[in-house]
JSON list of C-alpha atoms in Angstrom, two decimals:
[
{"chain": "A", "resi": 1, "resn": "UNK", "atom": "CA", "xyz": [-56.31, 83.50, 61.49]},
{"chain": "A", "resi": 2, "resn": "UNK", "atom": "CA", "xyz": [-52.94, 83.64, 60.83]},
{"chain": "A", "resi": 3, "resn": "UNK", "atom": "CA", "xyz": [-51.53, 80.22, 61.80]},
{"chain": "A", "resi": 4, "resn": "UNK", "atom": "CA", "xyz": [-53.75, 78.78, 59.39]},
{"chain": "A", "resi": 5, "resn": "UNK", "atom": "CA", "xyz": [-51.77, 79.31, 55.99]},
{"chain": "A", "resi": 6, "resn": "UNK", "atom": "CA", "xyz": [-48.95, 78.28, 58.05]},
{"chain": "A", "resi": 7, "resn": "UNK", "atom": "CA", "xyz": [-51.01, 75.01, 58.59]},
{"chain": "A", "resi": 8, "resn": "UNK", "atom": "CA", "xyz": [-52.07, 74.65, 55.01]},
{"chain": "A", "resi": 9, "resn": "UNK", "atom": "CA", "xyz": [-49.06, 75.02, 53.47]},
{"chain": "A", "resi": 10, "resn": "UNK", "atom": "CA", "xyz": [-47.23, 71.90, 55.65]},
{"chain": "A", "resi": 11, "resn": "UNK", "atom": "CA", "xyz": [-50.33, 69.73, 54.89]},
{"chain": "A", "resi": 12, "resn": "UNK", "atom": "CA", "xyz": [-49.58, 70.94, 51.36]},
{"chain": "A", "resi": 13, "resn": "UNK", "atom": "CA", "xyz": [-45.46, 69.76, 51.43]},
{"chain": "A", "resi": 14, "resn": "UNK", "atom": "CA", "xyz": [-46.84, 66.72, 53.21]},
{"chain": "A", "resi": 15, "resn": "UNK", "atom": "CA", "xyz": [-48.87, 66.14, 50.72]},
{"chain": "A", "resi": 16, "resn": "UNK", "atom": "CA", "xyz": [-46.40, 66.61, 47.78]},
{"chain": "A", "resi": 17, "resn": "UNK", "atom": "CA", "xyz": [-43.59, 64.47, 49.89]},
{"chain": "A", "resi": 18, "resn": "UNK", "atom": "CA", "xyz": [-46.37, 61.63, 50.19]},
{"chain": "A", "resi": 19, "resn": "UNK", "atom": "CA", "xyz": [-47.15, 62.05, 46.06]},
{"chain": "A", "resi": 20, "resn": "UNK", "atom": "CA", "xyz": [-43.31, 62.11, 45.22]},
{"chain": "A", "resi": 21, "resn": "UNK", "atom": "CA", "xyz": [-42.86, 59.16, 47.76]},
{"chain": "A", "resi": 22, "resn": "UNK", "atom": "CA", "xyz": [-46.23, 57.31, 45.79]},
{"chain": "A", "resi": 23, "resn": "UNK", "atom": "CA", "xyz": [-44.22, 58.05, 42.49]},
{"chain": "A", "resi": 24, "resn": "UNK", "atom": "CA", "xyz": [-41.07, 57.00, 43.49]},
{"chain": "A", "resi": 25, "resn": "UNK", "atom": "CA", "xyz": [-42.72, 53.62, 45.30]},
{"chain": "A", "resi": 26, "resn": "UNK", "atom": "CA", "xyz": [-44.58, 52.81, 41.76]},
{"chain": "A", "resi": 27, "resn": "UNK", "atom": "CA", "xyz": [-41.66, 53.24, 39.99]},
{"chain": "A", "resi": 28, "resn": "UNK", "atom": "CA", "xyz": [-39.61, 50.84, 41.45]},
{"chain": "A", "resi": 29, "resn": "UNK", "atom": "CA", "xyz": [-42.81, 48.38, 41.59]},
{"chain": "A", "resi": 30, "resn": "UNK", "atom": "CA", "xyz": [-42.91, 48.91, 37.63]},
{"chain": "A", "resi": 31, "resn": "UNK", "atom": "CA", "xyz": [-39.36, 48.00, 37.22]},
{"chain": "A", "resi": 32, "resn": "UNK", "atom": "CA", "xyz": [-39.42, 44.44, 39.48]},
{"chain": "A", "resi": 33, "resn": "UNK", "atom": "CA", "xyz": [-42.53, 43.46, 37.32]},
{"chain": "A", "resi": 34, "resn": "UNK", "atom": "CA", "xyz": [-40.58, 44.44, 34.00]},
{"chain": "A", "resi": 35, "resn": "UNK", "atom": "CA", "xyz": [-37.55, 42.58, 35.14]},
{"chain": "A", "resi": 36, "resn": "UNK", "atom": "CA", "xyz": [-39.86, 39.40, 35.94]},
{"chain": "A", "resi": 37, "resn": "UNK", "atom": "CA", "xyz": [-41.53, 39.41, 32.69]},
{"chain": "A", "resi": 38, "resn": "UNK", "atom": "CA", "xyz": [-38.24, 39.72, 31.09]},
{"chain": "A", "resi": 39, "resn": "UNK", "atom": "CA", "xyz": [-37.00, 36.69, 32.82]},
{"chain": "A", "resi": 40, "resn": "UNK", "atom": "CA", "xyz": [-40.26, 34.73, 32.15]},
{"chain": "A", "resi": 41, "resn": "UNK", "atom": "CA", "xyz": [-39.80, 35.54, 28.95]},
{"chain": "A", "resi": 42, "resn": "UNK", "atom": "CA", "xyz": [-36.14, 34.51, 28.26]},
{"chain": "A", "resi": 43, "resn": "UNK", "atom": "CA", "xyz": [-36.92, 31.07, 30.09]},
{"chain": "A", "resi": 44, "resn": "UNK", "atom": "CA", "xyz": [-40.15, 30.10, 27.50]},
{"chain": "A", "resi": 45, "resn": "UNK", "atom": "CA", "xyz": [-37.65, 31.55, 24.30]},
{"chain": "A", "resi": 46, "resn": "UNK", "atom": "CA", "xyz": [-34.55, 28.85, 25.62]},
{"chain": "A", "resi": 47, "resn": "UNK", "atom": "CA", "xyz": [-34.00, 26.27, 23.03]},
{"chain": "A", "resi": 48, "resn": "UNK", "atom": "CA", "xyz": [-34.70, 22.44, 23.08]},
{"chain": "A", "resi": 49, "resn": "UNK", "atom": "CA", "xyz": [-31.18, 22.05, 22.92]},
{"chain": "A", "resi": 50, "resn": "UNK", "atom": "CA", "xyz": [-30.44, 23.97, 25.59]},
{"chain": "A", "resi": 51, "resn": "UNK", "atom": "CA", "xyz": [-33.44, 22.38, 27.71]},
{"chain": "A", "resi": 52, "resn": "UNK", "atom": "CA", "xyz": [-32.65, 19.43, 27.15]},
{"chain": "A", "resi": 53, "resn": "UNK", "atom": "CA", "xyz": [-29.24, 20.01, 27.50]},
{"chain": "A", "resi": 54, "resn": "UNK", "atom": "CA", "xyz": [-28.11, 16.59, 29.90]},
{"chain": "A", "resi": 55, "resn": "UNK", "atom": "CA", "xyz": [-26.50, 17.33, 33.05]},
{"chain": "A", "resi": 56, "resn": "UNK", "atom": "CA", "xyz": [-23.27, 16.03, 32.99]},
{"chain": "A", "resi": 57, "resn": "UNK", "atom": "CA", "xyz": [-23.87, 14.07, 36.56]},
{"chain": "A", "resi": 58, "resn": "UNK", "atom": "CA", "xyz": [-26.80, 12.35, 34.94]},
{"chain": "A", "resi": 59, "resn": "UNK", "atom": "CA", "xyz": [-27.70, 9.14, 32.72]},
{"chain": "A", "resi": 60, "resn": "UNK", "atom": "CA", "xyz": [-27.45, 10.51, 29.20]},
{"chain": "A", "resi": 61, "resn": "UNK", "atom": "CA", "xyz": [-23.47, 12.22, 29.24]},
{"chain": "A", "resi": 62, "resn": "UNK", "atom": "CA", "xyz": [-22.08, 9.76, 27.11]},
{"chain": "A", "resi": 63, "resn": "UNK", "atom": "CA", "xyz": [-23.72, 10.70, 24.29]},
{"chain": "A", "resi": 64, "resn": "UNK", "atom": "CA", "xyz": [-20.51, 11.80, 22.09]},
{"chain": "A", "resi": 65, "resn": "UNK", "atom": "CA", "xyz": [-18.58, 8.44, 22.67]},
{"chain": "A", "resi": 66, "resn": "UNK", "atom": "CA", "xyz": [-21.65, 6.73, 21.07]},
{"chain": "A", "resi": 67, "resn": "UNK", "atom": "CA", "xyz": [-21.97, 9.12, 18.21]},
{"chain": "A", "resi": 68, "resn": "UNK", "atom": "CA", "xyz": [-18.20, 8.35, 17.95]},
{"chain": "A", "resi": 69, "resn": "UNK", "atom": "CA", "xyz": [-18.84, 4.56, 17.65]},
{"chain": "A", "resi": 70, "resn": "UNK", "atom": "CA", "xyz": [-21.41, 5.00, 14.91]},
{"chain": "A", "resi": 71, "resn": "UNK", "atom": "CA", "xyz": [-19.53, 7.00, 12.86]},
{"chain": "A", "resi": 72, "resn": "UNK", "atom": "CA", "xyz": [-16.51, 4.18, 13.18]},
{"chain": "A", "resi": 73, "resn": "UNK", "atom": "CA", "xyz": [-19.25, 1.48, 12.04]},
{"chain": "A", "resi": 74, "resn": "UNK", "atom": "CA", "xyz": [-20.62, 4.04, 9.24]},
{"chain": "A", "resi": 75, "resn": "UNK", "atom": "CA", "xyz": [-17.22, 4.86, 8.30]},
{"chain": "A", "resi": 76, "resn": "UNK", "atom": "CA", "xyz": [-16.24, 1.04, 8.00]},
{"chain": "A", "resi": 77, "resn": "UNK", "atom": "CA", "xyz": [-19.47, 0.08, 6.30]},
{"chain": "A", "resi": 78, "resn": "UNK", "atom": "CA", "xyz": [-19.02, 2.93, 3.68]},
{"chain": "A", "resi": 79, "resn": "UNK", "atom": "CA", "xyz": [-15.45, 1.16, 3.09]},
{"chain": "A", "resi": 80, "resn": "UNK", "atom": "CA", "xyz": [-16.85, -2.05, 2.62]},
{"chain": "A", "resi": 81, "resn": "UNK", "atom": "CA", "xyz": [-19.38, -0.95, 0.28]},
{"chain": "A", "resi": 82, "resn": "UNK", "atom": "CA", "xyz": [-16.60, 0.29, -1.64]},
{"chain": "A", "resi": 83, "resn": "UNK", "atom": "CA", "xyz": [-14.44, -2.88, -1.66]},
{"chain": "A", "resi": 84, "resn": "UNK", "atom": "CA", "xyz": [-17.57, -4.93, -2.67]},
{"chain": "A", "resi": 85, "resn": "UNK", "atom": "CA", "xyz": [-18.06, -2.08, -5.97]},
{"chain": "A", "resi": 86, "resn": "UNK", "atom": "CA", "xyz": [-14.55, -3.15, -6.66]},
{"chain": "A", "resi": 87, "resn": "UNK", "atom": "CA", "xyz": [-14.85, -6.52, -6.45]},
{"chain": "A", "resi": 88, "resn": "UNK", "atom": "CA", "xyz": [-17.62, -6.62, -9.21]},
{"chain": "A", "resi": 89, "resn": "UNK", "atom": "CA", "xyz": [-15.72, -4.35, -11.46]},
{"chain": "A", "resi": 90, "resn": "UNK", "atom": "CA", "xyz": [-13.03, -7.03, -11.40]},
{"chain": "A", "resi": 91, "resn": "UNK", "atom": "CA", "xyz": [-15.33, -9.98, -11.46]},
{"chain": "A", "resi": 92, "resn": "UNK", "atom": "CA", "xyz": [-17.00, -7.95, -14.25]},
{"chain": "A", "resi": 93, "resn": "UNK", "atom": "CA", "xyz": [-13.50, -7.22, -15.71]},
{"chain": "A", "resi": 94, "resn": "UNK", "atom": "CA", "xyz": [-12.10, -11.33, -15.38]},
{"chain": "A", "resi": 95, "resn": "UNK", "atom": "CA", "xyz": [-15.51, -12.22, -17.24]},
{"chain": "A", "resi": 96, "resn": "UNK", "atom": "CA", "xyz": [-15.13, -9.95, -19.81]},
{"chain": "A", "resi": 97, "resn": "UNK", "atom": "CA", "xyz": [-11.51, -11.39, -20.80]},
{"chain": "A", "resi": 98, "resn": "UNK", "atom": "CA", "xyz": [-12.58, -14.77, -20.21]},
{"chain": "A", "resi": 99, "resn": "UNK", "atom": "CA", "xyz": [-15.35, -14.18, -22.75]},
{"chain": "A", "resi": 100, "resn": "UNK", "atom": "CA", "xyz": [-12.81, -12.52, -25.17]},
{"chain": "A", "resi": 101, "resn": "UNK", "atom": "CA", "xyz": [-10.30, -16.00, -24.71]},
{"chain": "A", "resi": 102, "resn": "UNK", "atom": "CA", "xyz": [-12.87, -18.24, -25.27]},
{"chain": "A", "resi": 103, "resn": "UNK", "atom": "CA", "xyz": [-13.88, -16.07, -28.83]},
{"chain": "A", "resi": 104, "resn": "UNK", "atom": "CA", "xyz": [-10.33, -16.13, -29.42]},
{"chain": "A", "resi": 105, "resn": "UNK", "atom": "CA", "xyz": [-10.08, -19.70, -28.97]},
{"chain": "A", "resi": 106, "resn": "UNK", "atom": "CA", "xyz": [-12.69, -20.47, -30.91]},
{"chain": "A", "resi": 107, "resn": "UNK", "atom": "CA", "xyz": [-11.17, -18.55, -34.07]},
{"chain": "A", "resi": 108, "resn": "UNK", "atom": "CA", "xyz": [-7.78, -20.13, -33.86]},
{"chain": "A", "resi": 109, "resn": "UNK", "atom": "CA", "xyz": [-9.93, -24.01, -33.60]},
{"chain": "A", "resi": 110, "resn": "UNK", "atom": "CA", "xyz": [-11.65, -22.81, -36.50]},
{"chain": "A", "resi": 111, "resn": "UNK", "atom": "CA", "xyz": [-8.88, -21.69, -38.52]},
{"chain": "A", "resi": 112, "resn": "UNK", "atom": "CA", "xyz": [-6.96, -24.74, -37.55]},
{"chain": "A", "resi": 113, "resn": "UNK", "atom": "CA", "xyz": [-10.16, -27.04, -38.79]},
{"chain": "A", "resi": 114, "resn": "UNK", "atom": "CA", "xyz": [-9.68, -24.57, -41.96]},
{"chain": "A", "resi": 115, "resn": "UNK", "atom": "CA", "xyz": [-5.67, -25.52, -42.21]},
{"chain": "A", "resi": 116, "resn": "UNK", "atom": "CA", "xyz": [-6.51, -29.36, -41.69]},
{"chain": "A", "resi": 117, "resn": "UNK", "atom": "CA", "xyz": [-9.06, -29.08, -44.53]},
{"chain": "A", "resi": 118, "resn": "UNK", "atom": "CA", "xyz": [-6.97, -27.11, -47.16]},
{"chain": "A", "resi": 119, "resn": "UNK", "atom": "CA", "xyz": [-3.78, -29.42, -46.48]},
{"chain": "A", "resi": 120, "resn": "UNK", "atom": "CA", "xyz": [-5.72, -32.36, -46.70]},
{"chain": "A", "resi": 121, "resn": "UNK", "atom": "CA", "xyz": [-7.32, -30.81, -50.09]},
{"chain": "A", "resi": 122, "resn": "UNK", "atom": "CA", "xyz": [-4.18, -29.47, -51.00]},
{"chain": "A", "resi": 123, "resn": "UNK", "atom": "CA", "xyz": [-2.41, -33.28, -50.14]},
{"chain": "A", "resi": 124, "resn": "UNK", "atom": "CA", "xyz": [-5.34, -34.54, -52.50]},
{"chain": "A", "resi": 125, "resn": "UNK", "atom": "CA", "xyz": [-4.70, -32.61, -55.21]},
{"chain": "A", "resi": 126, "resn": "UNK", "atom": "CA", "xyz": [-1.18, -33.54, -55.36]},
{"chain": "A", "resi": 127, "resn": "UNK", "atom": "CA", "xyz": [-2.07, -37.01, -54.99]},
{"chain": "A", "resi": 128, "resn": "UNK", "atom": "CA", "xyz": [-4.47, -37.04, -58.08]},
{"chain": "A", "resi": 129, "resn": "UNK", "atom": "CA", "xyz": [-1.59, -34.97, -59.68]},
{"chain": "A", "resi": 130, "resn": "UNK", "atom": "CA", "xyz": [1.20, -37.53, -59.54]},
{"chain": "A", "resi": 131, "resn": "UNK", "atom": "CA", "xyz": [-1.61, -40.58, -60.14]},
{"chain": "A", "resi": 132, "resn": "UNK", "atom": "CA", "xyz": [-2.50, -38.61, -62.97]},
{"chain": "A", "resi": 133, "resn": "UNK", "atom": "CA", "xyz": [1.13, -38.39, -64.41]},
{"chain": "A", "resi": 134, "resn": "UNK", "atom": "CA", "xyz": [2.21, -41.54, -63.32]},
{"chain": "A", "resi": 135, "resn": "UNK", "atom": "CA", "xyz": [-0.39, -43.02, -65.69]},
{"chain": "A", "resi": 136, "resn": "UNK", "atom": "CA", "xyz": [0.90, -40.35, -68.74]},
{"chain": "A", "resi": 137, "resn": "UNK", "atom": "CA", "xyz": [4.28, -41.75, -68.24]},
{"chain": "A", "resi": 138, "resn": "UNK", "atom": "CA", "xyz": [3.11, -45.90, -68.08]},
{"chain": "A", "resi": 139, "resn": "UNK", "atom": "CA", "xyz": [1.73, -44.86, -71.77]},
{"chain": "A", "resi": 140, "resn": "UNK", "atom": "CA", "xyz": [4.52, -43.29, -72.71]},
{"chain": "A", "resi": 141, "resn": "UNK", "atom": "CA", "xyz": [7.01, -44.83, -75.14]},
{"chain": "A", "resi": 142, "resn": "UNK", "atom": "CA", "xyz": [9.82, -46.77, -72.38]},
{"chain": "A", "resi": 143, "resn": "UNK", "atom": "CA", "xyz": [12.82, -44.64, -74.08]},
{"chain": "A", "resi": 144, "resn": "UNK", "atom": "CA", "xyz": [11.24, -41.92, -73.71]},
{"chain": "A", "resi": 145, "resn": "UNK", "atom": "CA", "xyz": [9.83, -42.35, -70.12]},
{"chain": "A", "resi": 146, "resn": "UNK", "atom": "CA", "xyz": [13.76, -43.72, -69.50]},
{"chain": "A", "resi": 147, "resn": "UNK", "atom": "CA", "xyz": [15.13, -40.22, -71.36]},
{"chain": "A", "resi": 148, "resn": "UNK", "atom": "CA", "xyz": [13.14, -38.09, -69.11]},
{"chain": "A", "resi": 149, "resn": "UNK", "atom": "CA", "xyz": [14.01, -40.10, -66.06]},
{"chain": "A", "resi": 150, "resn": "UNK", "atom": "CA", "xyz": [17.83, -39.91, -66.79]},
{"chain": "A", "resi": 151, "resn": "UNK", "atom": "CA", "xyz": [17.44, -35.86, -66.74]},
{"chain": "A", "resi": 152, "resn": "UNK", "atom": "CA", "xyz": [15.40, -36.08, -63.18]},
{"chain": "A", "resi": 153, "resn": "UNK", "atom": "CA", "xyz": [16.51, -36.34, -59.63]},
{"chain": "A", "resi": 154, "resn": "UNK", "atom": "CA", "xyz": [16.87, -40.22, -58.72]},
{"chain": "A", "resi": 155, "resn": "UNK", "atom": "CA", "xyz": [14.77, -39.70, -56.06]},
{"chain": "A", "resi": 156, "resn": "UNK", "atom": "CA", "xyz": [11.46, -38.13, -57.94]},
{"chain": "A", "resi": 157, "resn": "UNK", "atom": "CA", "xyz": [12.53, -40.94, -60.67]},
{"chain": "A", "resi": 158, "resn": "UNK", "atom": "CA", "xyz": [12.22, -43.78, -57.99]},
{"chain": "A", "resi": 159, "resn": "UNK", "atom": "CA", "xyz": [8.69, -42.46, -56.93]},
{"chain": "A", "resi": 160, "resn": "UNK", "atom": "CA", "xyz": [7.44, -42.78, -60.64]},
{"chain": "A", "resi": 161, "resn": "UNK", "atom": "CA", "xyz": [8.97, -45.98, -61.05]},
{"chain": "A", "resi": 162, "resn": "UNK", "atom": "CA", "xyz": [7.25, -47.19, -57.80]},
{"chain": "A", "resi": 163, "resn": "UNK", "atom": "CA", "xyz": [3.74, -46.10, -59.00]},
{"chain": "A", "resi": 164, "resn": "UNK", "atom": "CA", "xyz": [3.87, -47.69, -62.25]},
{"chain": "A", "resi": 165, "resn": "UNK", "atom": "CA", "xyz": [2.62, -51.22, -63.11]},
{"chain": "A", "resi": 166, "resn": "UNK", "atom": "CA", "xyz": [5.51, -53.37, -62.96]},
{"chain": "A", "resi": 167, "resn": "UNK", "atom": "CA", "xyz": [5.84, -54.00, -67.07]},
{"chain": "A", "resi": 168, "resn": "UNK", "atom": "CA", "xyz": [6.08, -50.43, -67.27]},
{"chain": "A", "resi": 169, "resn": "UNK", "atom": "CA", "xyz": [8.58, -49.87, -64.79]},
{"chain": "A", "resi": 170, "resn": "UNK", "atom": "CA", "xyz": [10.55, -52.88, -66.09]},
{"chain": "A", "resi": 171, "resn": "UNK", "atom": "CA", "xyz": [10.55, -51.76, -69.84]},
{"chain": "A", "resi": 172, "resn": "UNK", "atom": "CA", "xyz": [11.92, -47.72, -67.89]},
{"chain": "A", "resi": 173, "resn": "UNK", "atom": "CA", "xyz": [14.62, -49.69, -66.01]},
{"chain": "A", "resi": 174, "resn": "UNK", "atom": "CA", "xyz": [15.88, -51.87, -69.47]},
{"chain": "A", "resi": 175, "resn": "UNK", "atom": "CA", "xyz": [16.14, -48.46, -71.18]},
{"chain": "A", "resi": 176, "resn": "UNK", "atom": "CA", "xyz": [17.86, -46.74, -68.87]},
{"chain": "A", "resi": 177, "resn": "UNK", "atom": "CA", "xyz": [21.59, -46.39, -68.21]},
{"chain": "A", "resi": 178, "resn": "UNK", "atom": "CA", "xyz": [22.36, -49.14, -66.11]},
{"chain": "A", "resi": 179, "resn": "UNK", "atom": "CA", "xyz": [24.06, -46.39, -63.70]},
{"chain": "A", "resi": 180, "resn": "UNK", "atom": "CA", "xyz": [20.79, -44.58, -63.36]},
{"chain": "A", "resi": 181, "resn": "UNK", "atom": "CA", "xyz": [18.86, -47.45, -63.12]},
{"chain": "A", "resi": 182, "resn": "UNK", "atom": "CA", "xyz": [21.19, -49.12, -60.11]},
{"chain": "A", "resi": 183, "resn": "UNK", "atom": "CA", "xyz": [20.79, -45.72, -57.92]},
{"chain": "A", "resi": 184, "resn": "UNK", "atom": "CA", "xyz": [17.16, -45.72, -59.32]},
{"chain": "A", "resi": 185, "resn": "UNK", "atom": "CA", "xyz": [16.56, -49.43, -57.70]},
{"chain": "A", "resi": 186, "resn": "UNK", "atom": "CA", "xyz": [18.68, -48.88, -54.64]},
{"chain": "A", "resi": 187, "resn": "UNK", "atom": "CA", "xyz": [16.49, -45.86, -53.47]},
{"chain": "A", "resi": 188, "resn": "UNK", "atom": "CA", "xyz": [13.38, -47.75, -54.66]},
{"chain": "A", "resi": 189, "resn": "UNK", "atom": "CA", "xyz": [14.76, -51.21, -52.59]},
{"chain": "A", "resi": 190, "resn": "UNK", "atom": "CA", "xyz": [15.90, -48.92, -49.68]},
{"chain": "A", "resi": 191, "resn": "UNK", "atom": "CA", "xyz": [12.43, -47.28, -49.64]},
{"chain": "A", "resi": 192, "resn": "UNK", "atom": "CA", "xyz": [10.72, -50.66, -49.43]},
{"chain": "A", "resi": 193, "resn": "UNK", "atom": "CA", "xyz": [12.93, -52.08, -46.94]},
{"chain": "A", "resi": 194, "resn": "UNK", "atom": "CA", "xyz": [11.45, -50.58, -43.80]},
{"chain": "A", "resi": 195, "resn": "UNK", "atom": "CA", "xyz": [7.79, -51.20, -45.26]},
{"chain": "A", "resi": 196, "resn": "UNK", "atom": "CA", "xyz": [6.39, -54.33, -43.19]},
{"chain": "A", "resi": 197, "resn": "UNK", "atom": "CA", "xyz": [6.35, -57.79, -44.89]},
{"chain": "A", "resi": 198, "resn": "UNK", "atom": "CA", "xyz": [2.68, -59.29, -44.56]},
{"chain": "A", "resi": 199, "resn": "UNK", "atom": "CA", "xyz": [4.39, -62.79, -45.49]},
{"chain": "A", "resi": 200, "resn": "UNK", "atom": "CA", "xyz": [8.01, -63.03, -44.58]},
{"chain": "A", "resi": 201, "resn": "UNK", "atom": "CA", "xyz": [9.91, -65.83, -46.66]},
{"chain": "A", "resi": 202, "resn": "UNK", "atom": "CA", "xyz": [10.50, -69.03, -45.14]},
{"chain": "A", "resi": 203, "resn": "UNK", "atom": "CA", "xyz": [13.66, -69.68, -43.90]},
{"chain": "A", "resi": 204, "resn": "UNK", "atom": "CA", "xyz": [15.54, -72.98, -46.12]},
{"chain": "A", "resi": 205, "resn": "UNK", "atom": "CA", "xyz": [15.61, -76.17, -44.02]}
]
């Protein structure tokens, strides 16, 4: 009877070595399976990018020399883009002073017309002016027509003279003084000498 408690109590430590063992065993099985799932999990969480990351032995590598090449062509279209916006601000800027010329142009054509018409009215009016007094002084008394002519410059006096019907001008010239009325005649003969003849004289046989 007395080897028995002996017996029990080694089954007993057995036992308790085999439970610590069974503990220690489903520890360490706990741990694998939460370092698995931890792993399983980071490798569903990786990004696309990194997924689909190329491998630098493979087909698809050379994808930054290409992205380089399209930003060259962007780069160059966005610069001709602007050249062509400049371009029609110039063209728009060459219109717009060729517009302004032409209204320019047009003013100074119609201020010349305007010019043209006021000389040629103004060219009238003196006209009428001097036909007007040329016929005061061819009913004028001859002395004194020949009186007033004597006080005015030869020149003006030879104009008059010329206008007048040729009585009137001959009874100016008689009452003249014969010094007057020689410069009077030269200017008027010296006028009338570069005027064309219609019927030259004919020359004496």
């Amino acid at each position: 009877m007395a080897r028995t408690p002996k017996r029990l109590r080694r089954i007993s430590q057995k036992v308790s070595l085999l439970g610590i063992l069974s503990l220690f065993l489903l520890s360490g099985l706990l741990r694998l399976g939460a370092v698995g799932f931890a792993e399983a999990s980071a490798t569903q969480d990786e990004t696309p990018a990194a997924r689909d990351t190329p491998d630098p032995q493979g087909q698809c590598a050379p994808i930054e020399p290409l992205q380089q090449a399209l930003d060259r062509v962007t780069g160059r279209a966005e610069a001709l883009d602007a050249r062509e916006a400049q371009l029609e601000e110039r063209t728009a800027a060459l219109v717009d002073v060729e517009a302004r010329v032409s209204a320019q142009l047009a003013t100074l054509e119609a201020t010349e017309e305007r010019l043209e018409s006021l000389l040629a009215l103004s060219d009238t009016a003196a006209e009428n002016d001097l036909s007007r007094l040329t016929q005061v002084y061819e009913t004028m008394d001859a002395d004194d027509v020949a009186e007033l002519f004597s006080q005015m410059d030869p020149g003006f006096a030879a104009g008059f003279l010329a206008r007048m019907q040729s009585d009137a001008a001959a009874g100016v010239l008689a009452a003249l003084d014969p010094a007057v009325a020689y410069s009077i005649s030269v200017l008027i003969a010296t006028r009338n000498a570069s005027a064309p003849v219609s019927n030259p004289p004919a020359e004496a046989p």
